[in-house]
XYZ file of C-alpha atoms in Angstrom:
668
model
C 15.791 -28.770 17.146
C 14.924 -25.263 16.543
C 12.383 -25.153 13.801
C 13.704 -24.328 10.300
C 11.380 -22.282 8.255
C 11.885 -22.839 4.373
C 9.695 -20.417 2.190
C 9.160 -22.640 -0.720
C 6.895 -24.441 1.968
C 4.822 -21.479 2.257
C 4.147 -19.665 -0.892
C 1.149 -17.399 0.897
C 2.385 -13.125 0.276
C 4.572 -11.467 2.184
C 2.333 -9.462 4.346
C 0.133 -12.751 5.448
C -0.114 -12.348 9.064
C -1.409 -16.337 9.224
C 2.049 -17.615 7.536
C 3.630 -15.198 10.306
C 2.338 -17.087 13.016
C 3.128 -20.252 11.198
C 6.719 -19.574 12.802
C 6.802 -21.429 15.828
C 9.413 -19.375 17.860
C 7.442 -16.341 16.501
C 4.116 -17.182 17.264
C 5.613 -18.064 20.915
C 7.173 -14.657 21.344
C 4.066 -13.063 20.120
C 1.832 -14.563 22.691
C 4.485 -13.617 25.008
C 4.332 -10.017 23.859
C 0.363 -10.203 23.708
C 0.356 -10.876 27.778
C 2.538 -8.570 28.236
C 0.428 -5.873 26.574
C -3.164 -6.815 27.793
C -0.631 -6.846 31.385
C 0.479 -3.671 30.720
C -3.277 -2.494 30.082
C -4.633 -3.403 33.054
C -1.821 -2.235 35.062
C -2.732 0.920 33.764
C -6.654 0.878 34.312
C -6.431 -0.544 37.674
C -3.293 2.110 38.984
C -5.119 5.303 37.995
C -8.455 3.816 39.485
C -6.405 2.962 42.695
C -4.481 6.578 42.852
C -8.488 7.768 42.480
C -9.490 6.174 45.616
C -6.259 6.833 47.534
C -7.585 10.676 46.701
C -10.945 10.284 48.159
C -13.787 12.503 46.732
C -11.664 15.563 46.159
C -11.917 16.484 42.949
C -8.755 18.303 42.424
C -6.918 15.410 44.214
C -8.325 12.619 42.196
C -7.189 14.313 39.148
C -3.766 15.208 40.789
C -2.793 11.595 41.411
C -4.493 10.374 38.259
C -2.095 12.733 36.654
C 0.515 11.557 38.412
C 0.861 7.917 38.032
C -0.111 8.437 33.891
C 2.774 10.872 34.081
C 5.371 8.714 35.449
C 4.243 6.314 33.024
C 6.121 8.448 30.468
C 8.647 9.726 31.999
C 11.388 7.192 32.412
C 11.050 6.602 28.756
C 11.942 10.376 28.062
C 15.161 9.959 30.863
C 15.685 6.375 30.547
C 15.202 5.530 27.010
C 18.688 5.609 25.547
C 20.197 4.231 28.718
C 17.863 1.217 28.777
C 18.046 0.480 24.722
C 22.165 0.121 25.680
C 21.361 -2.230 28.704
C 19.018 -4.750 26.329
C 21.692 -4.749 23.435
C 24.410 -6.141 25.855
C 22.553 -8.787 27.579
C 20.958 -12.239 26.701
C 17.458 -11.378 25.467
C 16.035 -14.545 26.406
C 17.465 -14.159 30.234
C 16.457 -10.459 29.916
C 12.851 -10.468 28.843
C 12.220 -13.798 31.545
C 13.650 -11.517 34.113
C 11.445 -8.490 33.187
C 8.414 -10.357 33.111
C 8.992 -11.801 36.622
C 9.931 -8.874 38.019
C 7.122 -6.550 37.173
C 4.424 -9.526 38.301
C 6.446 -9.014 41.624
C 6.086 -5.552 41.580
C 2.321 -5.715 41.018
C 1.670 -8.046 44.028
C 3.532 -5.917 46.258
C 0.979 -2.723 45.424
C -1.764 -3.898 47.088
C 0.434 -5.153 49.606
C 1.559 -1.993 50.931
C -1.605 0.118 49.793
C 0.068 3.396 49.664
C -0.337 5.825 46.794
C 3.407 6.868 47.162
C 3.879 2.984 46.595
C 1.598 3.297 43.762
C 3.885 5.658 42.184
C 7.049 4.670 43.074
C 6.018 0.786 41.414
C 4.842 2.793 38.535
C 8.519 4.493 37.705
C 10.258 1.054 38.405
C 7.565 -1.058 36.234
C 8.528 1.396 33.308
C 12.142 1.122 33.886
C 12.049 -2.660 33.532
C 9.580 -2.386 30.803
C 11.946 0.039 28.900
C 14.899 -2.628 28.518
C 12.216 -5.613 27.766
C 10.868 -3.586 25.090
C 14.256 -3.484 22.929
C 14.921 -6.883 23.388
C 11.872 -8.736 22.186
C 11.896 -6.280 19.316
C 15.898 -7.023 18.611
C 14.725 -10.713 18.384
C 11.744 -10.524 16.323
C 14.479 -10.061 13.099
C 16.289 -13.016 13.803
C 12.766 -15.461 14.191
C 11.346 -14.660 10.511
C 12.484 -14.667 7.329
C 13.612 -11.460 6.265
C 10.208 -11.128 3.585
C 7.901 -11.322 6.558
C 9.470 -9.400 9.013
C 7.085 -5.940 7.632
C 4.188 -8.262 8.533
C 5.580 -9.512 11.939
C 6.202 -5.987 12.739
C 2.253 -4.947 11.864
C 1.274 -7.968 14.024
C 3.254 -6.493 16.897
C 1.510 -3.099 16.278
C -1.911 -3.993 16.245
C -1.385 -6.371 19.481
C 0.177 -3.477 21.602
C -2.537 -1.291 21.146
C -5.572 -4.111 20.371
C -4.722 -5.957 23.426
C -6.429 -2.882 25.302
C -9.465 -3.815 24.614
C -10.022 -7.207 26.695
C -7.669 -5.562 29.101
C -10.568 -3.223 29.621
C -13.122 -5.779 29.373
C -11.288 -7.951 31.777
C -11.074 -5.155 34.377
C -14.426 -4.098 33.480
C -15.644 -7.783 34.330
C -14.147 -7.780 37.751
C -15.294 -4.197 38.990
C -18.654 -5.534 37.911
C -18.562 -8.968 39.341
C -17.373 -7.094 43.447
C -19.587 -4.349 42.792
C -22.791 -7.492 42.478
C -21.015 -9.372 45.298
C -21.402 -6.530 47.478
C -20.655 -8.299 50.453
C -17.775 -6.967 50.952
C -16.923 -3.762 53.412
C -14.831 -2.362 50.409
C -15.677 -3.931 47.518
C -14.736 -0.895 44.848
C -10.668 -1.371 46.564
C -11.229 -5.484 46.449
C -11.998 -5.090 42.501
C -8.968 -2.733 41.895
C -6.458 -4.715 44.210
C -7.722 -8.396 42.327
C -7.519 -6.386 39.005
C -3.551 -5.504 39.671
C -3.197 -9.442 40.567
C -4.948 -10.621 37.387
C -2.471 -8.233 35.632
C 0.630 -9.433 37.477
C -0.187 -13.485 36.412
C -0.497 -12.671 32.806
C 3.692 -11.079 33.350
C 4.505 -14.515 35.229
C 2.446 -16.128 32.298
C 4.631 -14.372 29.575
C 7.777 -15.298 31.336
C 6.830 -18.700 31.438
C 5.978 -18.701 27.704
C 9.504 -17.048 26.921
C 11.374 -19.740 28.815
C 10.239 -22.286 25.818
C 11.864 -19.756 23.171
C 15.522 -21.158 22.659
C 16.250 -19.350 19.160
C 16.265 -15.941 21.733
C 20.066 -15.282 22.788
C 22.769 -12.256 23.180
C 23.137 -9.630 20.340
C 25.812 -10.044 18.148
C 27.796 -7.146 17.801
C 29.421 -5.571 14.897
C 32.434 -2.716 15.149
C 30.223 -0.179 13.941
C 30.198 3.685 13.950
C 27.515 4.569 16.086
C 26.754 8.253 16.537
C 25.836 9.353 19.859
C 22.414 10.156 21.633
C 23.016 14.119 21.044
C 24.384 13.685 17.396
C 20.953 11.269 16.450
C 18.938 13.988 17.834
C 20.425 17.351 16.512
C 20.215 15.513 12.979
C 16.655 14.491 13.405
C 15.613 17.566 14.335
C 17.460 19.556 11.924
C 16.383 17.427 9.151
C 12.885 17.666 10.658
C 12.249 21.333 10.634
C 13.677 22.433 7.411
C 11.415 19.549 5.541
C 7.756 20.985 5.546
C 6.376 17.563 5.111
C 8.241 15.705 7.505
C 7.525 18.784 9.968
C 3.942 18.581 9.407
C 3.919 14.953 9.519
C 5.523 14.833 12.972
C 3.394 17.710 14.226
C 0.709 15.701 12.831
C 1.577 12.101 14.997
C 2.403 14.491 18.042
C -1.564 16.083 17.462
C -2.688 12.222 17.241
C -1.074 10.895 20.260
C -1.972 14.192 22.416
C -5.979 13.509 21.180
C -5.980 9.944 22.671
C -3.438 11.027 25.788
C -6.282 13.554 27.015
C -8.717 10.991 26.940
C -6.589 7.984 28.943
C -5.766 11.259 31.238
C -9.519 12.612 31.925
C -10.956 9.343 31.616
C -11.117 8.143 35.058
C -12.922 11.447 36.187
C -14.765 12.136 33.119
C -16.636 8.718 33.678
C -16.721 9.620 37.324
C -18.749 13.353 36.804
C -21.373 10.760 33.939
C -21.548 8.914 36.534
C -20.186 5.700 35.371
C -17.379 4.321 38.124
C -14.962 1.880 37.091
C -16.699 -0.200 34.703
C -17.602 2.754 32.868
C -13.935 3.782 32.624
C -13.131 0.513 31.390
C -15.750 0.768 28.491
C -14.510 4.256 27.495
C -10.734 2.997 27.757
C -11.327 -0.296 25.463
C -13.301 2.110 22.751
C -10.443 4.401 22.367
C -7.625 1.886 22.203
C -10.435 -0.798 20.069
C -11.100 1.733 18.025
C -7.373 2.785 17.526
C -6.853 -0.890 16.533
C -9.254 -1.031 13.828
C -8.222 2.718 12.232
C -4.369 1.137 12.100
C -5.882 -2.027 10.962
C -8.570 -1.343 8.226
C -8.717 2.790 7.337
C -5.978 2.322 4.755
C -8.007 -0.428 3.060
C -11.344 1.364 3.574
C -10.135 4.910 2.425
C -7.877 3.259 -0.654
C -8.969 5.682 -3.011
C -7.838 8.928 -0.641
C -3.834 9.134 -0.676
C -2.275 9.074 2.123
C -1.175 12.581 3.355
C -5.330 13.366 2.533
C -6.045 10.723 5.047
C -3.633 11.586 7.503
C -4.587 14.803 7.548
C -8.585 13.707 7.525
C -7.809 11.912 10.576
C -6.302 14.716 12.836
C -9.262 16.805 11.917
C -12.098 14.166 12.475
C -10.385 13.394 15.926
C -10.839 16.884 16.891
C -14.257 16.555 15.678
C -14.253 13.695 17.979
C -12.663 15.163 21.112
C -15.235 17.912 20.812
C -18.175 15.464 20.849
C -17.079 13.164 23.715
C -16.623 16.961 25.616
C -19.822 17.564 25.341
C -21.720 14.674 25.496
C -22.978 13.819 29.244
C -23.828 10.254 28.289
C -21.853 7.216 28.723
C -23.227 4.945 26.084
C -22.750 7.670 22.987
C -19.842 8.753 24.649
C -18.711 5.655 24.006
C -19.657 5.032 20.390
C -17.603 8.280 19.877
C -14.806 7.333 21.693
C -14.308 4.646 18.907
C -14.662 6.773 16.517
C -12.312 9.272 17.945
C -9.963 6.234 18.223
C -10.071 4.703 14.843
C -9.654 8.221 13.404
C -6.121 9.057 15.467
C -5.267 5.404 14.937
C -5.883 5.994 10.680
C -3.541 9.392 11.024
C -1.026 7.487 12.779
C -0.551 4.417 10.272
C -0.565 6.759 7.450
C 2.174 9.127 9.146
C 4.331 6.204 9.478
C 3.581 4.779 5.948
C 4.458 8.397 4.674
C 7.634 9.023 6.930
C 9.039 5.634 5.751
C 8.343 6.645 2.043
C 9.280 10.425 2.428
C 12.602 10.088 4.776
C 15.738 8.972 2.591
C 17.338 6.016 3.485
C 20.239 7.772 4.642
C 18.526 9.658 7.856
C 15.357 7.225 8.181
C 16.799 6.165 11.565
C 17.571 9.040 13.295
C 14.397 10.819 12.131
C 12.366 7.833 13.654
C 14.240 8.291 16.011
C 13.315 12.167 16.967
C 9.980 11.068 16.362
C 9.594 8.249 18.986
C 11.131 11.154 21.228
C 8.964 13.824 19.928
C 6.112 11.431 20.672
C 6.666 11.054 24.424
C 6.975 14.379 24.957
C 3.949 15.042 24.168
C 2.439 12.343 25.932
C 4.019 13.084 28.863
C 3.211 16.873 28.618
C -0.312 15.796 27.792
C -0.936 13.121 30.414
C 0.530 15.402 33.076
C -1.129 19.082 32.090
C -4.334 17.414 31.429
C -5.446 16.265 34.853
C -3.912 19.375 36.363
C -5.846 21.557 34.237
C -9.563 19.842 35.227
C -8.946 19.615 38.969
C -7.761 23.514 38.571
C -11.046 23.871 36.668
C -12.995 22.029 39.082
C -16.567 21.391 39.221
C -19.431 23.529 37.850
C -23.188 24.035 37.812
C -24.927 25.653 35.151
C -28.373 26.877 35.107
C -30.361 26.922 31.934
C -34.120 27.617 31.273
C -34.298 26.468 34.775
C -32.134 23.150 34.253
C -28.878 22.503 36.055
C -26.103 21.067 33.848
C -22.885 20.077 35.693
C -19.685 20.984 32.919
C -16.808 20.101 35.219
C -13.043 20.389 34.625
C -12.465 17.275 32.340
C -14.837 18.073 30.142
C -14.138 21.750 29.381
C -10.297 20.729 29.147
C -11.049 17.885 26.395
C -13.115 20.465 24.729
C -9.970 22.794 24.677
C -8.018 19.898 23.479
C -10.646 19.407 20.580
C -9.922 22.926 19.353
C -6.102 22.415 19.629
C -6.516 19.263 17.469
C -8.746 20.405 15.249
C -6.230 23.609 14.250
C -3.178 21.413 13.714
C -5.414 18.936 11.507
C -6.571 21.864 9.356
C -2.779 23.093 9.212
C -1.210 19.732 8.112
C -4.120 19.574 5.575
C -3.033 23.188 4.431
C 1.019 22.116 4.100
C 0.291 18.367 2.745
C -2.489 17.739 0.442
C -1.294 16.658 -2.383
C -4.371 16.998 -4.822
C -5.403 20.457 -4.344
C -8.510 21.951 -5.937
C -10.224 17.883 -5.775
C -12.985 18.502 -3.376
C -12.215 16.193 -0.025
C -15.910 14.320 -0.352
C -15.264 13.487 -4.171
C -12.273 11.759 -3.146
C -14.039 10.301 -0.359
C -16.978 9.225 -1.791
C -14.530 7.055 -4.588
C -13.272 5.616 -1.493
C -15.688 3.120 -0.910
C -17.305 0.387 -3.410
C -14.026 -0.260 -5.265
C -13.659 -4.074 -6.125
C -10.971 -6.361 -5.291
C -9.719 -7.273 -8.756
C -9.496 -10.365 -10.189
C -5.783 -12.152 -9.544
C -4.834 -15.022 -11.863
C -4.685 -18.383 -10.105
C -2.910 -20.385 -13.480
C 0.434 -18.872 -14.160
C 1.924 -16.122 -12.075
C 1.462 -12.342 -13.542
C 4.258 -9.701 -12.709
C 4.146 -5.776 -13.473
C 7.647 -3.528 -13.718
C 6.663 -0.344 -12.739
C 8.138 2.958 -12.039
C 9.319 6.698 -13.971
C 11.360 7.156 -16.538
C 14.715 5.551 -16.134
C 14.211 3.695 -13.540
C 15.401 0.484 -15.007
C 12.277 -1.485 -15.368
C 13.687 -3.067 -19.332
C 17.008 -4.287 -17.511
C 15.775 -5.692 -14.470
C 12.989 -7.323 -16.641
C 15.536 -9.220 -18.801
C 17.740 -9.991 -15.754
C 14.573 -11.467 -13.921
C 13.542 -13.851 -17.161
C 17.010 -15.162 -17.269
C 16.907 -16.155 -13.731
C 12.824 -17.520 -14.166
C 14.491 -19.708 -17.261
C 17.253 -21.007 -14.654
C 14.423 -22.229 -12.327
C 12.468 -24.026 -15.505
C 9.414 -21.134 -15.695
C 7.987 -20.833 -18.619
C 8.699 -17.053 -19.100
C 6.595 -14.272 -21.182
C 7.986 -10.574 -20.986
C 5.818 -7.837 -22.527
C 5.840 -4.265 -22.176
C 2.848 -1.094 -22.677
C 2.125 0.179 -25.007
C 3.444 -1.635 -28.476
C 3.391 -5.555 -27.330
C 1.072 -6.173 -30.514
C 0.335 -4.939 -33.801
C -2.384 -2.618 -32.807
C -0.048 -1.337 -30.058
C 2.944 -0.715 -32.044
C 0.503 1.896 -33.573
C -0.614 3.419 -30.895
C 2.863 3.775 -28.944
C 4.111 5.423 -32.238
C 1.305 8.021 -31.914
C 1.268 8.856 -28.257
C 5.074 8.791 -27.619
C 6.599 10.325 -31.138
C 7.233 13.753 -30.506
C 5.486 15.205 -33.267
C 2.805 14.007 -32.585
C 2.248 17.151 -30.194
C -0.201 18.231 -27.149
C -3.693 16.036 -27.595
C -6.464 15.824 -25.447
C -5.761 14.134 -22.022
C -8.208 12.340 -21.883
C -7.455 11.106 -25.505
C -4.368 10.287 -24.084
C -5.601 8.126 -21.458
C -8.082 6.075 -23.474
C -5.282 5.861 -26.386
C -3.527 3.764 -23.336
C -6.366 2.369 -22.442
C -6.854 0.770 -25.939
C -3.489 -0.422 -26.045
C -4.269 -2.395 -22.967
C -7.211 -3.830 -23.453
C -5.805 -5.580 -26.969
C -2.751 -6.436 -24.812
C -4.611 -8.288 -21.662
C -7.153 -10.100 -24.663
C -4.254 -10.952 -27.168
C -0.988 -11.878 -24.851
C -1.700 -11.613 -21.064
C -4.578 -13.883 -20.397
C -3.273 -16.465 -23.188
C -0.070 -16.369 -21.829
C -1.335 -16.823 -17.945
C -3.832 -19.814 -19.138
C -0.984 -22.402 -20.072
C 0.347 -21.543 -16.649
C 3.366 -18.955 -17.979
C 5.415 -16.793 -15.907
C 4.261 -13.295 -17.251
C 6.202 -10.072 -16.958
C 5.212 -6.906 -18.454
C 6.841 -3.488 -18.673
C 4.180 -0.914 -17.362
C 0.201 -2.167 -16.317
C -2.752 -0.118 -14.940
C -0.556 2.019 -12.367
C 1.209 3.783 -14.962
C -1.881 5.037 -16.055
C -2.961 5.823 -13.049
C 0.387 7.573 -12.144
C 0.962 9.233 -15.435
C -2.747 9.914 -16.868
C -4.017 10.330 -13.573
C -1.604 12.213 -10.957
C 0.594 13.300 -14.074
C -1.779 14.794 -15.935
C -5.000 16.862 -14.702
C -7.199 13.688 -15.080
C -10.063 12.517 -12.177
C -7.354 9.330 -10.530
C -10.746 7.593 -10.071
C -12.211 8.309 -13.915
C -8.970 6.782 -15.016
C -8.451 3.741 -13.446
C -12.194 2.876 -13.793
C -11.410 2.891 -17.726
C -8.474 0.918 -17.244
C -10.303 -1.778 -14.771
C -12.680 -1.850 -17.698
C -10.071 -2.602 -20.516
C -8.415 -5.056 -18.689
C -11.578 -7.041 -17.790
C -10.008 -6.104 -14.036
C -6.785 -8.259 -14.195
C -4.648 -7.282 -11.795
C -1.006 -8.400 -11.429
C -0.126 -10.876 -8.750
C 2.946 -8.948 -8.043
C 3.958 -5.031 -8.587
C 7.442 -4.366 -8.624
C 8.404 -0.664 -8.103
C 11.775 0.855 -8.948
C 11.709 4.556 -7.359
C 14.423 6.645 -8.254
C 14.135 10.226 -8.136
C 13.246 11.337 -11.482
C 16.481 13.690 -12.056
C 18.454 10.123 -12.319
C 16.441 8.463 -14.304
C 15.653 11.583 -16.954
C 19.475 12.025 -17.395
C 20.195 8.395 -18.604
C 18.818 9.511 -22.148
C 20.181 11.799 -24.964
C 16.707 12.474 -26.425
C 13.325 12.128 -24.701
C 10.051 11.247 -25.823
C 6.856 13.178 -25.145
C 5.969 11.873 -22.250
C 9.637 12.061 -21.205
C 9.880 15.447 -22.256
C 7.249 16.845 -19.567
C 8.182 18.781 -17.001
C 10.449 17.470 -13.539
C 6.846 18.570 -11.516
C 4.973 16.076 -13.743
C 7.288 13.363 -13.133
C 7.775 14.456 -9.848
C 3.874 13.550 -9.262
C 4.444 10.383 -11.079
C 6.866 9.276 -8.525
C 4.536 9.908 -5.701
C 1.676 8.104 -7.543
C 3.799 4.668 -7.479
C 4.820 4.959 -3.923
C 0.756 5.767 -2.709
C -0.208 2.812 -4.345
C 2.247 0.351 -3.010
C 1.565 1.832 0.531
C -1.843 1.210 0.209
C -1.738 -2.686 -0.749
C 1.777 -3.751 0.164
C 1.022 -7.141 0.154
C 0.982 -7.095 -3.626
C 3.699 -4.439 -3.791
C 7.579 -5.044 -3.867
C 9.408 -1.291 -3.657
C 12.706 -1.103 -4.227
C 15.012 1.913 -4.055
C 16.328 1.704 -7.969
C 19.540 3.690 -6.852
C 21.292 0.569 -5.507
C 23.350 -1.779 -7.819
C 21.374 -3.895 -10.344
C 22.807 -6.979 -9.112
C 21.720 -5.981 -5.727
C 18.109 -5.004 -7.231
C 17.702 -8.169 -8.967
C 18.819 -10.043 -5.761
C 16.133 -8.383 -3.803
C 13.021 -8.834 -6.504
C 14.489 -12.728 -6.531
C 13.722 -12.981 -2.992
C 10.560 -11.662 -3.255
C 9.063 -13.605 -6.366
C 10.468 -17.137 -4.848
C 7.787 -18.051 -3.039
C 5.185 -17.209 -5.625
C 6.700 -19.013 -8.348
C 4.251 -21.823 -10.186
C 5.862 -25.259 -9.147
C 7.822 -26.345 -12.545
C 6.461 -29.787 -13.126
C 8.925 -32.150 -15.050
C 7.977 -35.277 -17.506
């Protein structure tokens, strides 16, 4: 019988990766996908090394052969992408993936047997066409294997696996080449090592195919009669939206730049390590360093630099990639180059994940699909152009030896091309910074320093603490009331409260802070009044209720202070956060629900406005962006909902996310 997943038996947070892996069908698909990704990276290393061997010692011919393999790796995506997706959507997905893995294994086995550069290039194209069909079939199967609230975690795990598997692939390739080198008895040990790596690669695809055979839950796509836009319409509308929106335009250019920086290293890596006399083992190490750093950046940069806004982290990662690429170009020692390559990958990964997060937050749902389609096409184009041009530029520059103070220094085409690319990447990063900086006037280094040493906070272990956040008029009070009604039907003890004004002291502070008659007061005084209300609120209401096992729902909490007094006013967010964390004894909600609504929609619901609601449109826009950035930094503790939806639809989404978190109801 297929495994039935019951979210009530798994109360882990929605973004808990371990909870996703407990789902048997997805776990098996993930293992198969990991093996396919591993084989993909081993294949890239082996085929570029094989192309270099076929080209011989000619520097230009070697670069052209490697460039041809890399270019043909991405060319099918540009030509066959839409067709491959159409095919994958009309075939049985499980059969498609099984057959695709076995076909790729067969093609890789054939490459050493035929043993010509021409067949390497032809097989590369054929393998990539099969991969283009296999990938959409896998992606389309995942939503049918996991609950909706675990889908984001499943996609994140797949993303990290895609790039993280490059590291073990590099280690396997390096180990194979080292063992073959140490054996030394073979007449052509280098070519033997490459052939062996290709066979290992074929084996990973074959094992992946056998693993998918056991996943019975994967089947044929279910087709609804929907109006699907044509490829041309999708591309035109995506292009129009991207070019007409400055922030999105900066994101797309920046994401493309991050991919180009990594592509330059991969495209030139083989000849670069040859210039350093590191050979195939050095190539494997450098390759693994770049993609290992990329996985680390995607997985940890947003958490490490949580004090930075996503826009600043995105631009800083681009500039950092350019600086690291310049260091890689100038360094002529493989050990130091490897460390720089890890930093390069980390910076590119930080920009990549920040950029995609921002796209998800900034792009309206109505045009999000076509915008992402445009971004993916742009990235593929940049990859193809970079992988094709970089080796040819390096080959055209050739080898050069310079005499400096009586010493001969070799500085060849690969390093010079990397240096040119580093300058371009740095310029793109600076342009993105100028266009996207959301904290002008606040020094970057001050933001960076406050990113470190942040405490994880205290989360309740009894009861459940929920905060309702969002701009004015977003519907927090309505949803809080609906949630209380539903929780009581579930047998839960519920306490509904608010800030400011839940205590006698809070009511007096609320009158002062919101009454238009109060007029202008110091922004620091305003922040301290709110903090005073929070201190009394936590000690008098929230903590006692949680201790008794109740579900506590508060209409506004610390995030409102960070958004309104930090980002809305001219105060340092770090200072506002420090005061409010101290005032609340660093007590944090188990879940913060952000009702996201454009300010003009929310404020239009008020006939009269209080002192805060009467602030400028720019003020409220900064507040909205701050809520979204806080949610993006710690998605495991947030639920962001489009508040333009019907109130019953919003309530349903809230209940779905909360259901696994609710305390068990004890009956007497």
